[in-house]
Amino acid sequence: MGRKWENIKRSKGKLDQERGATFSRITKDIMKAAREGGPDPESNFLLKTAIAAARKANMPNENIQRAIARGAGLAGAERYEEMVYEGYGPGGVAIMMNIVTDNRNRTAADVRHIFSKNGGSLGETGCVSWMFQKRGVIEIDRSETAVSEDDLMMIALDAGAEDLVTTEDGFEIHAAPEALNQVLQALEAAGIPVEKGEVVMQPTTTVSVSGEDAEKLVKLLDLLEDHDDVQNVYTNADINEA
C-alpha cells in the first residue's frame, strides 16, 4: 500500500496504544499467523514474531493462547470463516480487506454500511484484487539493533529475501511469501529483533488522492480497521497529507 498511508497508520498506532486498542491489533496478527502457518511458534516464525510483539505489549498469556486457538481453529475454539472483501474508496482508490468472522451476514452488512456512509462502495470478488500482489514484509526497528545495513542485507538476501529498504525508523525486508518464514528464522539466528513480519497485499500501481477525497478516505480506512471482523486493510492510495 502507499507509503503515506503506512505513515498515517503508524501515527494512528501510537494513538491506539494510548486508548487501549493495541491488544486488538496484536490479536488479529496472532490469529492470522496461526491460521496461515499453524499453532506451533517453533515452526511458524510469523506466529513467533506476533507472540513476541504481544509479550512486548504485556498482553496476558491467556489472551495469546486464545488468539492462537481461534486462528488455528483448534478444538473448543469458536468457528470462524476467512474471506476477502474488495471495494472502492473516495477518489476511485482500490481497497482490499481480510475478513475473519463467525457471522458473514452481519459482517457484510456492517462493511457495506461503512463504505456507503463514507464515499465508497463494496464491490464484487475480483474487482480490485488484480491491482495487488502478495508480498512478505519484515519490519526492523533501528533502535532495537546495532546491525549495519550491509550486514542486514547480506543476512536477508542469503536467506531468500529480495530487497532491503531503509525507512525513517528502521528497515523493511521484502520477500516472496513462501520465503518469509526462512528469512525470519535467519534473522532470529543472527540475533536481530523483528518488529513485525507478515504477508501483505501490495499494490502494483498507486492512485494519488488529496483534499476532501483524502480526508474521506482516511476516515473510511480508519473505520474499516477498527471493525472487529476486519483483519487487514490494503489500499493502492497515495495519500497527500498536506
PDB file of C-alpha atoms in Angstrom:
ATOM      1  CA  MET A   1       0.000   0.000   0.000  1.00  0.00           C
ATOM      2  CA  GLY A   2       1.034   3.626  -0.299  1.00  0.00           C
ATOM      3  CA  ARG A   3       3.881   4.721   1.940  1.00  0.00           C
ATOM      4  CA  LYS A   4       1.953   7.770   3.178  1.00  0.00           C
ATOM      5  CA  TRP A   5      -0.920   5.554   4.352  1.00  0.00           C
ATOM      6  CA  GLU A   6       1.686   3.434   6.182  1.00  0.00           C
ATOM      7  CA  ASN A   7       2.924   6.578   7.932  1.00  0.00           C
ATOM      8  CA  ILE A   8      -0.615   7.577   8.851  1.00  0.00           C
ATOM      9  CA  LYS A   9      -1.229   4.081  10.213  1.00  0.00           C
ATOM     10  CA  ARG A  10       1.930   4.239  12.315  1.00  0.00           C
ATOM     11  CA  SER A  11       0.828   7.570  13.793  1.00  0.00           C
ATOM     12  CA  LYS A  12      -2.590   6.130  14.430  1.00  0.00           C
ATOM     13  CA  GLY A  13      -0.950   3.106  16.083  1.00  0.00           C
ATOM     14  CA  LYS A  14       0.510   5.360  18.763  1.00  0.00           C
ATOM     15  CA  LEU A  15      -2.941   6.766  19.495  1.00  0.00           C
ATOM     16  CA  ASP A  16      -4.393   3.260  19.522  1.00  0.00           C
ATOM     17  CA  GLN A  17      -1.909   2.265  22.186  1.00  0.00           C
ATOM     18  CA  GLU A  18      -2.974   5.196  24.321  1.00  0.00           C
ATOM     19  CA  ARG A  19      -6.630   4.262  24.066  1.00  0.00           C
ATOM     20  CA  GLY A  20      -6.177   0.543  24.648  1.00  0.00           C
ATOM     21  CA  ALA A  21      -6.632  -0.804  21.097  1.00  0.00           C
ATOM     22  CA  THR A  22      -3.170  -2.360  20.856  1.00  0.00           C
ATOM     23  CA  PHE A  23      -4.299  -5.770  22.091  1.00  0.00           C
ATOM     24  CA  SER A  24      -6.976  -5.926  19.406  1.00  0.00           C
ATOM     25  CA  ARG A  25      -4.401  -5.246  16.683  1.00  0.00           C
ATOM     26  CA  ILE A  26      -1.969  -7.829  18.011  1.00  0.00           C
ATOM     27  CA  THR A  27      -4.733 -10.407  18.471  1.00  0.00           C
ATOM     28  CA  LYS A  28      -5.552 -10.091  14.774  1.00  0.00           C
ATOM     29  CA  ASP A  29      -1.880 -10.593  13.860  1.00  0.00           C
ATOM     30  CA  ILE A  30      -1.666 -13.721  16.019  1.00  0.00           C
ATOM     31  CA  MET A  31      -4.873 -15.160  14.575  1.00  0.00           C
ATOM     32  CA  LYS A  32      -3.704 -14.519  11.025  1.00  0.00           C
ATOM     33  CA  ALA A  33      -0.290 -16.104  11.627  1.00  0.00           C
ATOM     34  CA  ALA A  34      -1.788 -19.160  13.364  1.00  0.00           C
ATOM     35  CA  ARG A  35      -4.340 -19.612  10.603  1.00  0.00           C
ATOM     36  CA  GLU A  36      -1.735 -19.415   7.831  1.00  0.00           C
ATOM     37  CA  GLY A  37       1.110 -21.387   9.409  1.00  0.00           C
ATOM     38  CA  GLY A  38      -0.313 -23.445  12.271  1.00  0.00           C
ATOM     39  CA  PRO A  39      -0.280 -23.055  16.065  1.00  0.00           C
ATOM     40  CA  ASP A  40       3.356 -24.036  16.768  1.00  0.00           C
ATOM     41  CA  PRO A  41       5.580 -20.940  17.029  1.00  0.00           C
ATOM     42  CA  GLU A  42       8.736 -23.040  16.736  1.00  0.00           C
ATOM     43  CA  SER A  43       7.860 -23.968  13.161  1.00  0.00           C
ATOM     44  CA  ASN A  44       5.779 -20.875  12.383  1.00  0.00           C
ATOM     45  CA  PHE A  45       8.051 -17.865  12.686  1.00  0.00           C
ATOM     46  CA  LEU A  46       5.306 -15.439  11.687  1.00  0.00           C
ATOM     47  CA  LEU A  47       3.415 -16.588  14.762  1.00  0.00           C
ATOM     48  CA  LYS A  48       6.557 -16.422  16.871  1.00  0.00           C
ATOM     49  CA  THR A  49       7.063 -12.797  15.806  1.00  0.00           C
ATOM     50  CA  ALA A  50       3.438 -11.912  16.591  1.00  0.00           C
ATOM     51  CA  ILE A  51       3.690 -13.551  20.024  1.00  0.00           C
ATOM     52  CA  ALA A  52       6.885 -11.601  20.750  1.00  0.00           C
ATOM     53  CA  ALA A  53       5.054  -8.366  19.891  1.00  0.00           C
ATOM     54  CA  ALA A  54       2.207  -9.399  22.197  1.00  0.00           C
ATOM     55  CA  ARG A  55       4.556 -10.038  25.100  1.00  0.00           C
ATOM     56  CA  LYS A  56       6.351  -6.753  24.471  1.00  0.00           C
ATOM     57  CA  ALA A  57       2.952  -5.066  24.845  1.00  0.00           C
ATOM     58  CA  ASN A  58       2.315  -7.031  28.065  1.00  0.00           C
ATOM     59  CA  MET A  59      -0.609  -8.977  26.650  1.00  0.00           C
ATOM     60  CA  PRO A  60      -1.744 -11.698  29.096  1.00  0.00           C
ATOM     61  CA  ASN A  61      -0.736 -15.220  28.079  1.00  0.00           C
ATOM     62  CA  GLU A  62      -4.348 -16.417  28.157  1.00  0.00           C
ATOM     63  CA  ASN A  63      -5.209 -13.802  25.528  1.00  0.00           C
ATOM     64  CA  ILE A  64      -2.328 -15.004  23.357  1.00  0.00           C
ATOM     65  CA  GLN A  65      -3.369 -18.660  23.638  1.00  0.00           C
ATOM     66  CA  ARG A  66      -6.998 -17.801  22.899  1.00  0.00           C
ATOM     67  CA  ALA A  67      -5.971 -15.911  19.752  1.00  0.00           C
ATOM     68  CA  ILE A  68      -3.828 -18.844  18.597  1.00  0.00           C
ATOM     69  CA  ALA A  69      -6.708 -21.268  19.139  1.00  0.00           C
ATOM     70  CA  ARG A  70      -9.164 -19.066  17.280  1.00  0.00           C
ATOM     71  CA  GLY A  71      -6.799 -18.518  14.379  1.00  0.00           C
ATOM     72  CA  ALA A  72      -5.831 -22.177  14.025  1.00  0.00           C
ATOM     73  CA  GLY A  73      -9.392 -23.464  14.540  1.00  0.00           C
ATOM     74  CA  LEU A  74      -8.399 -25.710  17.445  1.00  0.00           C
ATOM     75  CA  ALA A  75     -10.930 -27.837  19.277  1.00  0.00           C
ATOM     76  CA  GLY A  76     -13.065 -25.799  21.642  1.00  0.00           C
ATOM     77  CA  ALA A  77     -12.419 -22.550  19.809  1.00  0.00           C
ATOM     78  CA  GLU A  78     -15.183 -20.610  18.120  1.00  0.00           C
ATOM     79  CA  ARG A  79     -15.615 -21.343  14.419  1.00  0.00           C
ATOM     80  CA  TYR A  80     -14.572 -18.526  12.114  1.00  0.00           C
ATOM     81  CA  GLU A  81     -14.674 -18.052   8.357  1.00  0.00           C
ATOM     82  CA  GLU A  82     -11.992 -16.246   6.407  1.00  0.00           C
ATOM     83  CA  MET A  83     -12.972 -14.109   3.421  1.00  0.00           C
ATOM     84  CA  VAL A  84     -11.648 -11.290   1.257  1.00  0.00           C
ATOM     85  CA  TYR A  85     -13.767  -8.205   0.592  1.00  0.00           C
ATOM     86  CA  GLU A  86     -12.990  -5.747  -2.178  1.00  0.00           C
ATOM     87  CA  GLY A  87     -14.239  -2.269  -2.937  1.00  0.00           C
ATOM     88  CA  TYR A  88     -13.569   1.302  -3.964  1.00  0.00           C
ATOM     89  CA  GLY A  89     -12.952   4.356  -1.809  1.00  0.00           C
ATOM     90  CA  PRO A  90     -13.153   8.113  -2.425  1.00  0.00           C
ATOM     91  CA  GLY A  91     -11.077   9.165  -5.423  1.00  0.00           C
ATOM     92  CA  GLY A  92     -11.561   5.748  -7.031  1.00  0.00           C
ATOM     93  CA  VAL A  93      -8.858   4.029  -4.955  1.00  0.00           C
ATOM     94  CA  ALA A  94      -8.891   0.253  -4.588  1.00  0.00           C
ATOM     95  CA  ILE A  95      -9.397  -1.319  -1.159  1.00  0.00           C
ATOM     96  CA  MET A  96      -8.951  -4.950  -0.099  1.00  0.00           C
ATOM     97  CA  MET A  97      -9.787  -6.426   3.302  1.00  0.00           C
ATOM     98  CA  ASN A  98      -9.076  -9.747   5.000  1.00  0.00           C
ATOM     99  CA  ILE A  99     -12.159 -10.717   6.998  1.00  0.00           C
ATOM    100  CA  VAL A 100     -12.411 -13.230   9.827  1.00  0.00           C
ATOM    101  CA  THR A 101     -15.945 -13.661  11.132  1.00  0.00           C
ATOM    102  CA  ASP A 102     -18.363 -16.005  12.863  1.00  0.00           C
ATOM    103  CA  ASN A 103     -21.321 -14.338  11.127  1.00  0.00           C
ATOM    104  CA  ARG A 104     -20.765 -13.433   7.485  1.00  0.00           C
ATOM    105  CA  ASN A 105     -24.170 -11.780   7.045  1.00  0.00           C
ATOM    106  CA  ARG A 106     -23.569  -9.395   9.933  1.00  0.00           C
ATOM    107  CA  THR A 107     -20.060  -8.563   8.752  1.00  0.00           C
ATOM    108  CA  ALA A 108     -21.124  -7.962   5.151  1.00  0.00           C
ATOM    109  CA  ALA A 109     -23.877  -5.601   6.287  1.00  0.00           C
ATOM    110  CA  ASP A 110     -21.501  -3.727   8.597  1.00  0.00           C
ATOM    111  CA  VAL A 111     -18.779  -3.304   5.992  1.00  0.00           C
ATOM    112  CA  ARG A 112     -21.240  -2.302   3.263  1.00  0.00           C
ATOM    113  CA  HIS A 113     -22.680   0.331   5.607  1.00  0.00           C
ATOM    114  CA  ILE A 114     -19.211   1.737   6.389  1.00  0.00           C
ATOM    115  CA  PHE A 115     -18.422   2.034   2.682  1.00  0.00           C
ATOM    116  CA  SER A 116     -21.734   3.617   1.697  1.00  0.00           C
ATOM    117  CA  LYS A 117     -21.638   6.191   4.514  1.00  0.00           C
ATOM    118  CA  ASN A 118     -18.081   7.288   3.724  1.00  0.00           C
ATOM    119  CA  GLY A 119     -17.935   7.815  -0.013  1.00  0.00           C
ATOM    120  CA  GLY A 120     -17.040   4.288  -1.052  1.00  0.00           C
ATOM    121  CA  SER A 121     -18.687   1.169  -2.427  1.00  0.00           C
ATOM    122  CA  LEU A 122     -18.241  -2.511  -1.640  1.00  0.00           C
ATOM    123  CA  GLY A 123     -17.572  -4.393  -4.873  1.00  0.00           C
ATOM    124  CA  GLU A 124     -17.707  -7.918  -6.251  1.00  0.00           C
ATOM    125  CA  THR A 125     -14.988 -10.521  -5.742  1.00  0.00           C
ATOM    126  CA  GLY A 126     -12.105  -9.819  -8.111  1.00  0.00           C
ATOM    127  CA  CYS A 127     -12.988  -6.196  -8.818  1.00  0.00           C
ATOM    128  CA  VAL A 128      -9.690  -4.829  -7.449  1.00  0.00           C
ATOM    129  CA  SER A 129      -7.572  -7.855  -6.448  1.00  0.00           C
ATOM    130  CA  TRP A 130      -5.798  -7.781  -9.807  1.00  0.00           C
ATOM    131  CA  MET A 131      -4.210  -4.488  -8.717  1.00  0.00           C
ATOM    132  CA  PHE A 132      -2.364  -6.167  -5.807  1.00  0.00           C
ATOM    133  CA  GLN A 133       0.252  -8.856  -5.277  1.00  0.00           C
ATOM    134  CA  LYS A 134       1.146 -10.872  -2.186  1.00  0.00           C
ATOM    135  CA  ARG A 135       4.452  -9.903  -0.592  1.00  0.00           C
ATOM    136  CA  GLY A 136       6.264 -10.821   2.581  1.00  0.00           C
ATOM    137  CA  VAL A 137       7.329  -7.770   4.591  1.00  0.00           C
ATOM    138  CA  ILE A 138       9.514  -7.694   7.713  1.00  0.00           C
ATOM    139  CA  GLU A 139       9.939  -4.501   9.737  1.00  0.00           C
ATOM    140  CA  ILE A 140      13.016  -3.907  11.889  1.00  0.00           C
ATOM    141  CA  ASP A 141      13.329  -1.020  14.344  1.00  0.00           C
ATOM    142  CA  ARG A 142      16.784   0.548  14.034  1.00  0.00           C
ATOM    143  CA  SER A 143      16.753   1.482  17.728  1.00  0.00           C
ATOM    144  CA  GLU A 144      16.458  -2.198  18.689  1.00  0.00           C
ATOM    145  CA  THR A 145      19.580  -3.440  16.899  1.00  0.00           C
ATOM    146  CA  ALA A 146      23.110  -2.324  16.078  1.00  0.00           C
ATOM    147  CA  VAL A 147      23.323  -4.344  12.852  1.00  0.00           C
ATOM    148  CA  SER A 148      24.542  -2.364   9.842  1.00  0.00           C
ATOM    149  CA  GLU A 149      22.516  -2.046   6.667  1.00  0.00           C
ATOM    150  CA  ASP A 150      25.144  -4.003   4.694  1.00  0.00           C
ATOM    151  CA  ASP A 151      25.230  -6.874   7.185  1.00  0.00           C
ATOM    152  CA  LEU A 152      21.437  -6.984   7.395  1.00  0.00           C
ATOM    153  CA  MET A 153      21.160  -7.062   3.632  1.00  0.00           C
ATOM    154  CA  MET A 154      23.621  -9.934   3.417  1.00  0.00           C
ATOM    155  CA  ILE A 155      21.752 -11.968   6.043  1.00  0.00           C
ATOM    156  CA  ALA A 156      18.400 -11.299   4.431  1.00  0.00           C
ATOM    157  CA  LEU A 157      19.470 -11.998   0.845  1.00  0.00           C
ATOM    158  CA  ASP A 158      21.272 -15.179   1.838  1.00  0.00           C
ATOM    159  CA  ALA A 159      18.043 -16.384   3.460  1.00  0.00           C
ATOM    160  CA  GLY A 160      15.984 -15.751   0.322  1.00  0.00           C
ATOM    161  CA  ALA A 161      14.830 -12.139   0.654  1.00  0.00           C
ATOM    162  CA  GLU A 162      14.559  -9.983  -2.464  1.00  0.00           C
ATOM    163  CA  ASP A 163      15.114  -6.444  -1.237  1.00  0.00           C
ATOM    164  CA  LEU A 164      16.004  -4.261   1.748  1.00  0.00           C
ATOM    165  CA  VAL A 165      14.512  -0.776   2.089  1.00  0.00           C
ATOM    166  CA  THR A 166      15.697   1.843   4.577  1.00  0.00           C
ATOM    167  CA  THR A 167      12.809   3.661   6.257  1.00  0.00           C
ATOM    168  CA  GLU A 168      12.614   6.609   8.635  1.00  0.00           C
ATOM    169  CA  ASP A 169      12.597   4.344  11.700  1.00  0.00           C
ATOM    170  CA  GLY A 170      14.495   1.307  10.503  1.00  0.00           C
ATOM    171  CA  PHE A 171      14.464  -1.263   7.727  1.00  0.00           C
ATOM    172  CA  GLU A 172      11.947  -3.190   5.661  1.00  0.00           C
ATOM    173  CA  ILE A 173      12.848  -6.551   4.184  1.00  0.00           C
ATOM    174  CA  HIS A 174      10.778  -7.704   1.213  1.00  0.00           C
ATOM    175  CA  ALA A 175      10.477 -11.347   0.229  1.00  0.00           C
ATOM    176  CA  ALA A 176       8.231 -13.747  -1.622  1.00  0.00           C
ATOM    177  CA  PRO A 177       5.520 -15.064   0.758  1.00  0.00           C
ATOM    178  CA  GLU A 178       6.928 -18.586   0.662  1.00  0.00           C
ATOM    179  CA  ALA A 179      10.373 -17.313   1.721  1.00  0.00           C
ATOM    180  CA  LEU A 180       9.175 -15.180   4.635  1.00  0.00           C
ATOM    181  CA  ASN A 181       9.396 -17.893   7.294  1.00  0.00           C
ATOM    182  CA  GLN A 182      13.008 -18.792   6.453  1.00  0.00           C
ATOM    183  CA  VAL A 183      14.065 -15.128   6.414  1.00  0.00           C
ATOM    184  CA  LEU A 184      12.524 -14.653   9.869  1.00  0.00           C
ATOM    185  CA  GLN A 185      14.332 -17.758  11.051  1.00  0.00           C
ATOM    186  CA  ALA A 186      17.661 -16.434   9.739  1.00  0.00           C
ATOM    187  CA  LEU A 187      17.143 -13.095  11.475  1.00  0.00           C
ATOM    188  CA  GLU A 188      16.419 -14.832  14.762  1.00  0.00           C
ATOM    189  CA  ALA A 189      19.552 -16.975  14.376  1.00  0.00           C
ATOM    190  CA  ALA A 190      21.556 -13.767  13.852  1.00  0.00           C
ATOM    191  CA  GLY A 191      20.050 -12.199  16.980  1.00  0.00           C
ATOM    192  CA  ILE A 192      18.239  -9.454  15.081  1.00  0.00           C
ATOM    193  CA  PRO A 193      14.906  -8.500  16.698  1.00  0.00           C
ATOM    194  CA  VAL A 194      11.921  -8.197  14.355  1.00  0.00           C
ATOM    195  CA  GLU A 195       9.252  -5.567  14.957  1.00  0.00           C
ATOM    196  CA  LYS A 196       6.746  -7.190  12.611  1.00  0.00           C
ATOM    197  CA  GLY A 197       6.634  -9.843   9.913  1.00  0.00           C
ATOM    198  CA  GLU A 198       3.628 -10.587   7.719  1.00  0.00           C
ATOM    199  CA  VAL A 199       2.299 -11.365   4.273  1.00  0.00           C
ATOM    200  CA  VAL A 200       0.594  -8.276   2.830  1.00  0.00           C
ATOM    201  CA  MET A 201      -1.139  -7.271  -0.384  1.00  0.00           C
ATOM    202  CA  GLN A 202       0.993  -4.640  -2.098  1.00  0.00           C
ATOM    203  CA  PRO A 203      -0.455  -2.518  -4.910  1.00  0.00           C
ATOM    204  CA  THR A 204       1.187  -2.803  -8.299  1.00  0.00           C
ATOM    205  CA  THR A 205       0.248   0.829  -9.037  1.00  0.00           C
ATOM    206  CA  THR A 206      -0.978   3.684  -6.838  1.00  0.00           C
ATOM    207  CA  VAL A 207      -3.660   6.349  -7.128  1.00  0.00           C
ATOM    208  CA  SER A 208      -2.959   9.838  -5.766  1.00  0.00           C
ATOM    209  CA  VAL A 209      -5.668  11.361  -3.558  1.00  0.00           C
ATOM    210  CA  SER A 210      -5.729  14.713  -1.785  1.00  0.00           C
ATOM    211  CA  GLY A 211      -8.040  17.304  -0.281  1.00  0.00           C
ATOM    212  CA  GLU A 212     -11.575  16.233   0.597  1.00  0.00           C
ATOM    213  CA  ASP A 213     -11.168  12.815  -1.026  1.00  0.00           C
ATOM    214  CA  ALA A 214      -8.111  12.142   1.140  1.00  0.00           C
ATOM    215  CA  GLU A 215      -9.951  13.158   4.311  1.00  0.00           C
ATOM    216  CA  LYS A 216     -12.906  10.917   3.473  1.00  0.00           C
ATOM    217  CA  LEU A 217     -10.600   8.048   2.560  1.00  0.00           C
ATOM    218  CA  VAL A 218      -8.637   8.201   5.812  1.00  0.00           C
ATOM    219  CA  LYS A 219     -11.917   8.152   7.756  1.00  0.00           C
ATOM    220  CA  LEU A 220     -13.150   5.164   5.743  1.00  0.00           C
ATOM    221  CA  LEU A 221      -9.923   3.209   6.211  1.00  0.00           C
ATOM    222  CA  ASP A 222      -9.891   4.085   9.900  1.00  0.00           C
ATOM    223  CA  LEU A 223     -13.435   2.760  10.427  1.00  0.00           C
ATOM    224  CA  LEU A 224     -12.705  -0.414   8.490  1.00  0.00           C
ATOM    225  CA  GLU A 225      -9.567  -1.144  10.503  1.00  0.00           C
ATOM    226  CA  ASP A 226     -11.447  -0.559  13.754  1.00  0.00           C
ATOM    227  CA  HIS A 227     -14.093  -3.165  12.893  1.00  0.00           C
ATOM    228  CA  ASP A 228     -13.575  -6.333  14.936  1.00  0.00           C
ATOM    229  CA  ASP A 229     -14.015  -8.658  11.938  1.00  0.00           C
ATOM    230  CA  VAL A 230     -11.625  -6.812   9.629  1.00  0.00           C
ATOM    231  CA  GLN A 231      -8.184  -8.391   9.946  1.00  0.00           C
ATOM    232  CA  ASN A 232      -6.222  -6.245   7.486  1.00  0.00           C
ATOM    233  CA  VAL A 233      -6.956  -3.343   5.146  1.00  0.00           C
ATOM    234  CA  TYR A 234      -4.934  -2.664   1.997  1.00  0.00           C
ATOM    235  CA  THR A 235      -5.234   0.212  -0.457  1.00  0.00           C
ATOM    236  CA  ASN A 236      -3.462   1.476  -3.545  1.00  0.00           C
ATOM    237  CA  ALA A 237      -3.907   5.076  -2.390  1.00  0.00           C
ATOM    238  CA  ASP A 238      -1.018   7.513  -2.284  1.00  0.00           C
ATOM    239  CA  ILE A 239      -2.421   9.975   0.236  1.00  0.00           C
ATOM    240  CA  ASN A 240      -1.291  13.588   0.161  1.00  0.00           C
ATOM    241  CA  GLU A 241      -1.104  14.593   3.831  1.00  0.00           C
ATOM    242  CA  ALA A 242      -0.938  18.318   3.049  1.00  0.00           C
TER     243      ALA A 242
END
